[in-house]
C-alpha positions as a printed NumPy array, in Angstrom:
array([[ 13.37 ,  -5.448,   6.43 ],
       [ 12.682,  -2.282,   3.642],
       [ 12.818,   1.17 ,   4.892],
       [ 11.235,   4.382,   3.416],
       [ 12.171,   8.035,   3.811],
       [  8.628,  10.017,   4.914],
       [  7.467,  12.834,   6.669],
       [  4.8  ,  14.005,   9.064],
       [  2.913,  16.711,  10.017],
       [  0.156,  17.819,  12.905],
       [ -0.89 ,  21.044,  14.761],
       [  2.092,  20.235,  17.102],
       [  5.098,  20.308,  14.294],
       [  6.455,  18.168,  11.327],
       [  9.269,  16.092,  10.906],
       [ 11.359,  13.816,   8.581],
       [ 10.722,  10.272,   9.367],
       [ 11.18 ,   6.778,   8.038],
       [  8.565,   4.617,   7.284],
       [  9.432,   0.171,   7.339],
       [  7.821,  -2.824,   6.293],
       [  8.119,  -5.27 ,   8.709],
       [  7.277,  -8.847,   7.418],
       [  3.531,  -7.928,   6.598],
       [  2.927,  -4.6  ,   8.716],
       [  4.469,  -1.019,   8.243],
       [  6.166,   0.659,  11.1  ],
       [  7.214,   4.56 ,  12.045],
       [  8.601,   5.983,  15.279],
       [  6.954,   9.83 ,  15.591],
       [  8.506,  11.874,  18.425],
       [  9.791,   8.343,  19.617],
       [  6.456,   6.757,  19.558],
       [  6.016,   3.722,  17.467],
       [  3.275,   3.091,  15.109],
       [  2.158,   0.405,  13.424],
       [ -0.364,  -0.349,  10.702],
       [ -1.72 ,  -3.125,   8.906],
       [ -3.005,  -0.643,   6.093],
       [ -1.107,   2.431,   5.509],
       [ -4.134,   4.786,   6.402],
       [ -4.698,   3.11 ,   9.932],
       [ -1.627,   3.853,  11.588],
       [ -2.045,   2.707,  15.518],
       [  0.358,   3.379,  18.291],
       [  2.271,   0.142,  19.821],
       [  0.382,  -1.772,  22.284],
       [  0.867,  -0.618,  25.797],
       [  2.056,   3.088,  24.96 ],
       [  2.006,   5.17 ,  27.763],
       [ -0.95 ,   7.394,  27.485],
       [  1.368,  10.536,  28.617],
       [  3.805,   9.776,  25.206],
       [  0.406,  10.393,  23.2  ],
       [ -0.803,  13.678,  23.977],
       [  0.869,  15.251,  21.365],
       [ -1.103,  12.852,  18.777],
       [ -4.967,  12.878,  17.959],
       [ -6.499,   9.345,  17.972],
       [-10.106,   8.146,  16.567],
       [-10.65 ,   4.749,  17.396],
       [ -6.723,   4.369,  18.502],
       [ -5.63 ,   5.496,  14.947],
       [ -4.022,   8.672,  13.487],
       [ -6.104,  11.636,  12.709],
       [ -5.691,  15.026,  12.063],
       [ -2.491,  14.919,  10.515],
       [ -0.895,  14.483,   7.367],
       [  2.082,  12.406,   6.182],
       [  4.034,  10.477,   3.433],
       [  6.962,   8.559,   2.084],
       [  8.726,   7.446,  -1.069],
       [  8.778,   3.897,  -2.586],
       [ 11.672,   3.143,  -5.064],
       [ 10.224,   0.878,  -7.534],
       [ 11.004,  -0.862, -11.015],
       [  9.092,   0.606, -13.99 ],
       [  9.22 ,  -2.115, -16.798],
       [  8.636,  -1.278, -20.418],
       [  8.444,  -2.795, -23.904],
       [ 11.741,  -1.993, -24.632],
       [ 13.694,  -0.929, -21.68 ],
       [ 13.506,  -0.404, -17.269],
       [ 13.657,   2.442, -15.557],
       [ 13.721,   3.077, -11.873],
       [ 10.794,   5.42 , -10.438],
       [  9.478,   7.133,  -7.089],
       [  6.26 ,   6.138,  -5.993],
       [  5.053,   8.777,  -3.522],
       [  2.328,   8.343,  -1.1  ],
       [  0.23 ,  11.022,   0.615],
       [ -1.834,  10.667,   3.439],
       [ -4.235,  14.057,   4.413],
       [ -6.32 ,  13.023,   7.363],
       [ -7.162,  17.031,   8.048],
       [-10.417,  18.585,   8.263],
       [-10.596,  16.985,   4.303],
       [ -9.416,  13.444,   4.105],
       [ -7.251,  12.639,   0.964],
       [ -5.135,  10.395,  -0.618],
       [ -2.739,  11.009,  -3.417],
       [ -0.204,   8.553,  -4.999],
       [  2.178,   9.71 ,  -7.513],
       [  4.62 ,   8.41 ,  -9.888],
       [  7.993,  10.242, -11.056],
       [ 10.842,   9.383, -13.133],
       [ 12.475,  11.943, -15.661],
       [  9.892,  10.688, -18.08 ],
       [  6.804,   9.972, -16.598],
       [  4.458,  11.964, -13.737],
       [  1.32 ,   9.974, -13.016],
       [ -0.985,  10.576, -10.342],
       [ -4.046,   9.179,  -8.545],
       [ -6.289,  10.528,  -5.494],
       [ -8.985,   8.771,  -3.304],
       [-10.762,  11.782,  -1.693],
       [-13.076,   9.756,  -0.271],
       [-12.349,   6.738,   1.561],
       [ -8.502,   7.003,   1.023],
       [ -8.194,   3.468,   0.649],
       [ -4.733,   2.457,  -0.645],
       [ -5.906,   0.003,  -3.265],
       [ -7.928,   1.923,  -5.215],
       [ -5.656,   5.103,  -5.603],
       [ -3.044,   2.137,  -6.894],
       [ -5.631,   0.82 ,  -9.3  ],
       [ -6.551,   4.286, -10.583],
       [ -3.088,   4.689, -10.87 ],
       [ -1.681,   1.906, -12.515],
       [ -4.993,   2.43 , -14.942],
       [ -2.596,   5.203, -16.434],
       [  0.374,   3.497, -17.57 ],
       [  0.848,   2.708, -20.563],
       [ -0.02 ,  -0.741, -22.712],
       [  2.3  ,  -3.4  , -22.138],
       [  3.819,  -1.062, -19.326],
       [  3.935,  -2.302, -15.722],
       [  4.869,  -1.47 , -12.405],
       [  7.331,  -4.444, -10.766],
       [  5.586,  -4.515,  -6.851],
       [  3.344,  -6.714,  -5.349],
       [  0.114,  -4.861,  -6.318],
       [  0.832,  -5.282,  -9.799],
       [  1.515,  -9.082,  -9.51 ],
       [ -0.594, -12.099, -11.034],
       [ -0.459, -14.087,  -7.348],
       [ -1.431, -11.356,  -5.569],
       [ -5.168, -10.62 ,  -4.111],
       [ -6.703,  -8.251,  -2.327],
       [ -9.555,  -9.499,   0.611],
       [-12.791, -10.065,  -1.268],
       [-14.861,  -9.276,   1.581],
       [-13.687,  -5.591,   1.274],
       [-13.552,  -4.512,  -2.191],
       [-10.675,  -2.333,  -2.521],
       [ -9.8  ,  -1.856,   1.111],
       [ -9.06 ,  -5.332,   2.402],
       [ -5.392,  -6.896,   3.187],
       [ -3.359,  -7.992,   0.213],
       [ -2.901, -11.601,   0.422],
       [  0.293, -13.492,  -1.426],
       [ -0.829, -16.965,  -3.572],
       [  2.87 , -17.404,  -5.069],
       [  3.103, -20.658,  -3.153],
       [ -0.084, -21.697,  -4.548],
       [ -0.056, -20.374,  -7.743],
       [ -2.129, -22.991,  -9.738],
       [ -5.192, -22.279,  -7.403],
       [ -4.858, -18.535,  -7.522],
       [ -5.109, -18.485, -11.584],
       [ -7.857, -20.654, -11.348],
       [-10.067, -18.051,  -9.212],
       [-11.166, -15.592, -11.729],
       [-14.488, -14.637,  -9.386],
       [-15.169, -12.786,  -6.383],
       [-16.788, -16.152,  -5.177],
       [-14.004, -18.077,  -6.021],
       [-11.452, -15.96 ,  -4.022],
       [-13.814, -15.856,  -1.179],
       [-13.319, -20.008,  -0.914],
       [ -9.516, -19.457,  -1.841],
       [ -9.124, -16.685,   1.36 ],
       [ -7.124, -16.999,   3.435],
       [ -3.828, -16.446,   1.406],
       [ -0.716, -18.566,   2.62 ],
       [  0.667, -15.105,   3.149],
       [ -0.264, -11.679,   3.661],
       [  1.936,  -9.11 ,   2.146],
       [  2.149,  -5.152,   1.599],
       [  1.06 ,  -3.629,  -1.849],
       [  4.335,  -1.769,  -2.009],
       [  6.559,  -5.156,  -1.303],
       [  8.194,  -7.267,  -4.092],
       [ 10.303, -10.877,  -4.746],
       [ 11.821, -12.434,  -7.161],
       [  8.766, -14.251,  -8.048],
       [  6.834, -11.396,  -9.129],
       [  4.625, -11.8  , -12.458],
       [  2.714,  -9.423, -13.91 ],
       [ -1.023,  -9.383, -13.651],
       [ -1.318,  -7.872, -17.168],
       [ -5.079,  -6.367, -17.502],
       [ -6.573,  -8.349, -14.652],
       [ -7.727,  -5.796, -12.605],
       [ -8.767,  -6.078,  -8.97 ],
       [-12.235,  -4.548,  -9.08 ],
       [-13.383,  -7.473, -11.327],
       [-13.123,  -9.243,  -7.473]])
């Protein structure tokens, strides 16, 4: 299990929280209530949570709204002649205006990208990676050659890993081919990582 320091804020107050990756899902406990999400923009209270414990939260279609939250992920940036530790900061604002901001910080780097229309995590990450210098990449699942976004939903689908079916993933270079390949052997989160990471290079998820 990987854990990331973060925060939560709404009309009833703010607090420091810890976000975790549990398999293919996110989890966080806020004011003693556990929330989970397949995608970080859609946190829902754990099934069976008593209604009275949700009285201080705003929910729409069972997902958190009228709030702001974020977390900080340590990653490795691989450059042509060195590697360096960086922090990926993720900030969701689901208040009157919905925005998602991702920011990459290190002593030598400060890049940011937003999705202020749909708060799609993958869309914001793609814009962030497009700003990296040539021959530079981040070591995480979203930047891996064996990953893929669920093809039916553009840049808002579940993220899949094909590390056990590399030849098939390599051959699936079109949207149609990826649809035939789906579902993946396993689902992962974009910020996760493993030892089989291989940079995806110039492959752009938008092409799918």
